[in-house]
């Protein structure tokens, strides 16, 4: 598998009443225009999508200070635990 995400267009073909190969090409064309997608490849009816690092880390590492602040324990709530 190449990419961060793989879309199986065989599963979409029946509900969308479309050819899975055509769906894959259409999806690849659409996704290839997005700024958060680094690369797109089509293998039969599978679309492999590589995301940019910024898109992958958007909700976590990109805002490291917010993430660390949300995980801090207030001094009055801290307890010693023996494991």
PDB file of C-alpha atoms in Angstrom:
ATOM      1  CA  UNK A   1       0.000   0.000   0.000  1.00  0.00           C
ATOM      2  CA  UNK A   2       1.262   3.420  -0.924  1.00  0.00           C
ATOM      3  CA  UNK A   3       0.004   6.496   0.875  1.00  0.00           C
ATOM      4  CA  UNK A   4      -1.567   7.324   4.208  1.00  0.00           C
ATOM      5  CA  UNK A   5      -5.136   6.441   3.213  1.00  0.00           C
ATOM      6  CA  UNK A   6      -6.519   3.946   0.692  1.00  0.00           C
ATOM      7  CA  UNK A   7     -10.031   4.319  -0.679  1.00  0.00           C
ATOM      8  CA  UNK A   8     -11.660   1.102  -1.900  1.00  0.00           C
ATOM      9  CA  UNK A   9     -13.954   2.139  -4.755  1.00  0.00           C
ATOM     10  CA  UNK A  10     -15.325  -1.403  -5.167  1.00  0.00           C
ATOM     11  CA  UNK A  11     -17.308  -0.815  -1.957  1.00  0.00           C
ATOM     12  CA  UNK A  12     -18.679   2.484  -3.295  1.00  0.00           C
ATOM     13  CA  UNK A  13     -19.619   1.230  -6.764  1.00  0.00           C
ATOM     14  CA  UNK A  14     -22.897  -0.496  -5.920  1.00  0.00           C
ATOM     15  CA  UNK A  15     -24.450   2.244  -3.717  1.00  0.00           C
ATOM     16  CA  UNK A  16     -23.366   4.912  -6.215  1.00  0.00           C
ATOM     17  CA  UNK A  17     -24.344   2.767  -9.225  1.00  0.00           C
ATOM     18  CA  UNK A  18     -21.066   3.465 -10.944  1.00  0.00           C
ATOM     19  CA  UNK A  19     -18.041   1.684 -12.348  1.00  0.00           C
ATOM     20  CA  UNK A  20     -15.413   1.276  -9.585  1.00  0.00           C
ATOM     21  CA  UNK A  21     -12.541   2.139 -11.958  1.00  0.00           C
ATOM     22  CA  UNK A  22     -14.271   5.357 -13.042  1.00  0.00           C
ATOM     23  CA  UNK A  23     -14.993   6.240  -9.405  1.00  0.00           C
ATOM     24  CA  UNK A  24     -11.320   5.788  -8.571  1.00  0.00           C
ATOM     25  CA  UNK A  25     -10.253   8.109 -11.391  1.00  0.00           C
ATOM     26  CA  UNK A  26     -12.839  10.736 -10.392  1.00  0.00           C
ATOM     27  CA  UNK A  27     -11.818  10.572  -6.729  1.00  0.00           C
ATOM     28  CA  UNK A  28      -8.123  10.816  -7.618  1.00  0.00           C
ATOM     29  CA  UNK A  29      -8.750  13.839  -9.813  1.00  0.00           C
ATOM     30  CA  UNK A  30     -10.741  15.582  -7.074  1.00  0.00           C
ATOM     31  CA  UNK A  31      -8.313  14.750  -4.268  1.00  0.00           C
ATOM     32  CA  UNK A  32      -5.273  15.687  -6.354  1.00  0.00           C
ATOM     33  CA  UNK A  33      -6.476  19.318  -6.417  1.00  0.00           C
ATOM     34  CA  UNK A  34      -6.613  19.655  -2.622  1.00  0.00           C
ATOM     35  CA  UNK A  35      -3.850  21.562  -0.846  1.00  0.00           C
ATOM     36  CA  UNK A  36      -3.691  19.063   2.043  1.00  0.00           C
ATOM     37  CA  UNK A  37      -2.988  16.129  -0.303  1.00  0.00           C
ATOM     38  CA  UNK A  38       0.635  15.503  -1.217  1.00  0.00           C
ATOM     39  CA  UNK A  39       0.153  12.723  -3.814  1.00  0.00           C
ATOM     40  CA  UNK A  40      -2.567  10.496  -5.264  1.00  0.00           C
ATOM     41  CA  UNK A  41      -2.215   7.225  -7.156  1.00  0.00           C
ATOM     42  CA  UNK A  42      -4.787   4.833  -8.609  1.00  0.00           C
ATOM     43  CA  UNK A  43      -4.300   1.058  -8.637  1.00  0.00           C
ATOM     44  CA  UNK A  44      -7.289  -0.578 -10.306  1.00  0.00           C
ATOM     45  CA  UNK A  45     -10.219   0.627  -8.155  1.00  0.00           C
ATOM     46  CA  UNK A  46      -8.120   1.701  -5.178  1.00  0.00           C
ATOM     47  CA  UNK A  47      -7.075   5.306  -4.593  1.00  0.00           C
ATOM     48  CA  UNK A  48      -3.939   5.772  -2.483  1.00  0.00           C
ATOM     49  CA  UNK A  49      -3.716   9.204  -0.888  1.00  0.00           C
ATOM     50  CA  UNK A  50      -0.613  10.707   0.738  1.00  0.00           C
ATOM     51  CA  UNK A  51      -1.416  13.641   2.995  1.00  0.00           C
ATOM     52  CA  UNK A  52       0.881  16.577   3.741  1.00  0.00           C
ATOM     53  CA  UNK A  53       2.561  16.556   7.154  1.00  0.00           C
ATOM     54  CA  UNK A  54       0.570  19.652   8.126  1.00  0.00           C
ATOM     55  CA  UNK A  55      -2.720  17.887   7.380  1.00  0.00           C
ATOM     56  CA  UNK A  56      -1.756  14.764   9.328  1.00  0.00           C
ATOM     57  CA  UNK A  57      -0.690  16.685  12.434  1.00  0.00           C
ATOM     58  CA  UNK A  58      -3.307  19.443  12.263  1.00  0.00           C
ATOM     59  CA  UNK A  59      -5.145  18.451  15.443  1.00  0.00           C
ATOM     60  CA  UNK A  60      -2.197  17.459  17.570  1.00  0.00           C
ATOM     61  CA  UNK A  61       1.454  18.263  17.028  1.00  0.00           C
ATOM     62  CA  UNK A  62       0.718  21.429  15.070  1.00  0.00           C
ATOM     63  CA  UNK A  63      -0.691  22.951  18.266  1.00  0.00           C
ATOM     64  CA  UNK A  64       1.751  21.388  20.712  1.00  0.00           C
ATOM     65  CA  UNK A  65       1.357  24.105  23.372  1.00  0.00           C
ATOM     66  CA  UNK A  66      -2.426  23.637  23.454  1.00  0.00           C
ATOM     67  CA  UNK A  67      -2.017  19.872  23.620  1.00  0.00           C
ATOM     68  CA  UNK A  68       0.417  20.060  26.537  1.00  0.00           C
ATOM     69  CA  UNK A  69      -1.738  22.611  28.401  1.00  0.00           C
ATOM     70  CA  UNK A  70      -4.801  20.368  28.094  1.00  0.00           C
ATOM     71  CA  UNK A  71      -2.878  17.454  29.662  1.00  0.00           C
ATOM     72  CA  UNK A  72      -1.564  19.338  32.694  1.00  0.00           C
ATOM     73  CA  UNK A  73      -2.840  18.319  36.119  1.00  0.00           C
ATOM     74  CA  UNK A  74      -3.519  21.060  38.635  1.00  0.00           C
ATOM     75  CA  UNK A  75      -1.179  20.978  41.654  1.00  0.00           C
ATOM     76  CA  UNK A  76      -4.064  20.369  44.073  1.00  0.00           C
ATOM     77  CA  UNK A  77      -5.152  17.292  42.045  1.00  0.00           C
ATOM     78  CA  UNK A  78      -1.707  15.657  41.900  1.00  0.00           C
ATOM     79  CA  UNK A  79      -1.249  12.517  43.988  1.00  0.00           C
ATOM     80  CA  UNK A  80       1.628  10.127  44.565  1.00  0.00           C
ATOM     81  CA  UNK A  81       0.897   6.592  43.507  1.00  0.00           C
ATOM     82  CA  UNK A  82       3.045   3.527  44.178  1.00  0.00           C
ATOM     83  CA  UNK A  83       3.027   1.037  41.339  1.00  0.00           C
TER      84      UNK A  83
END
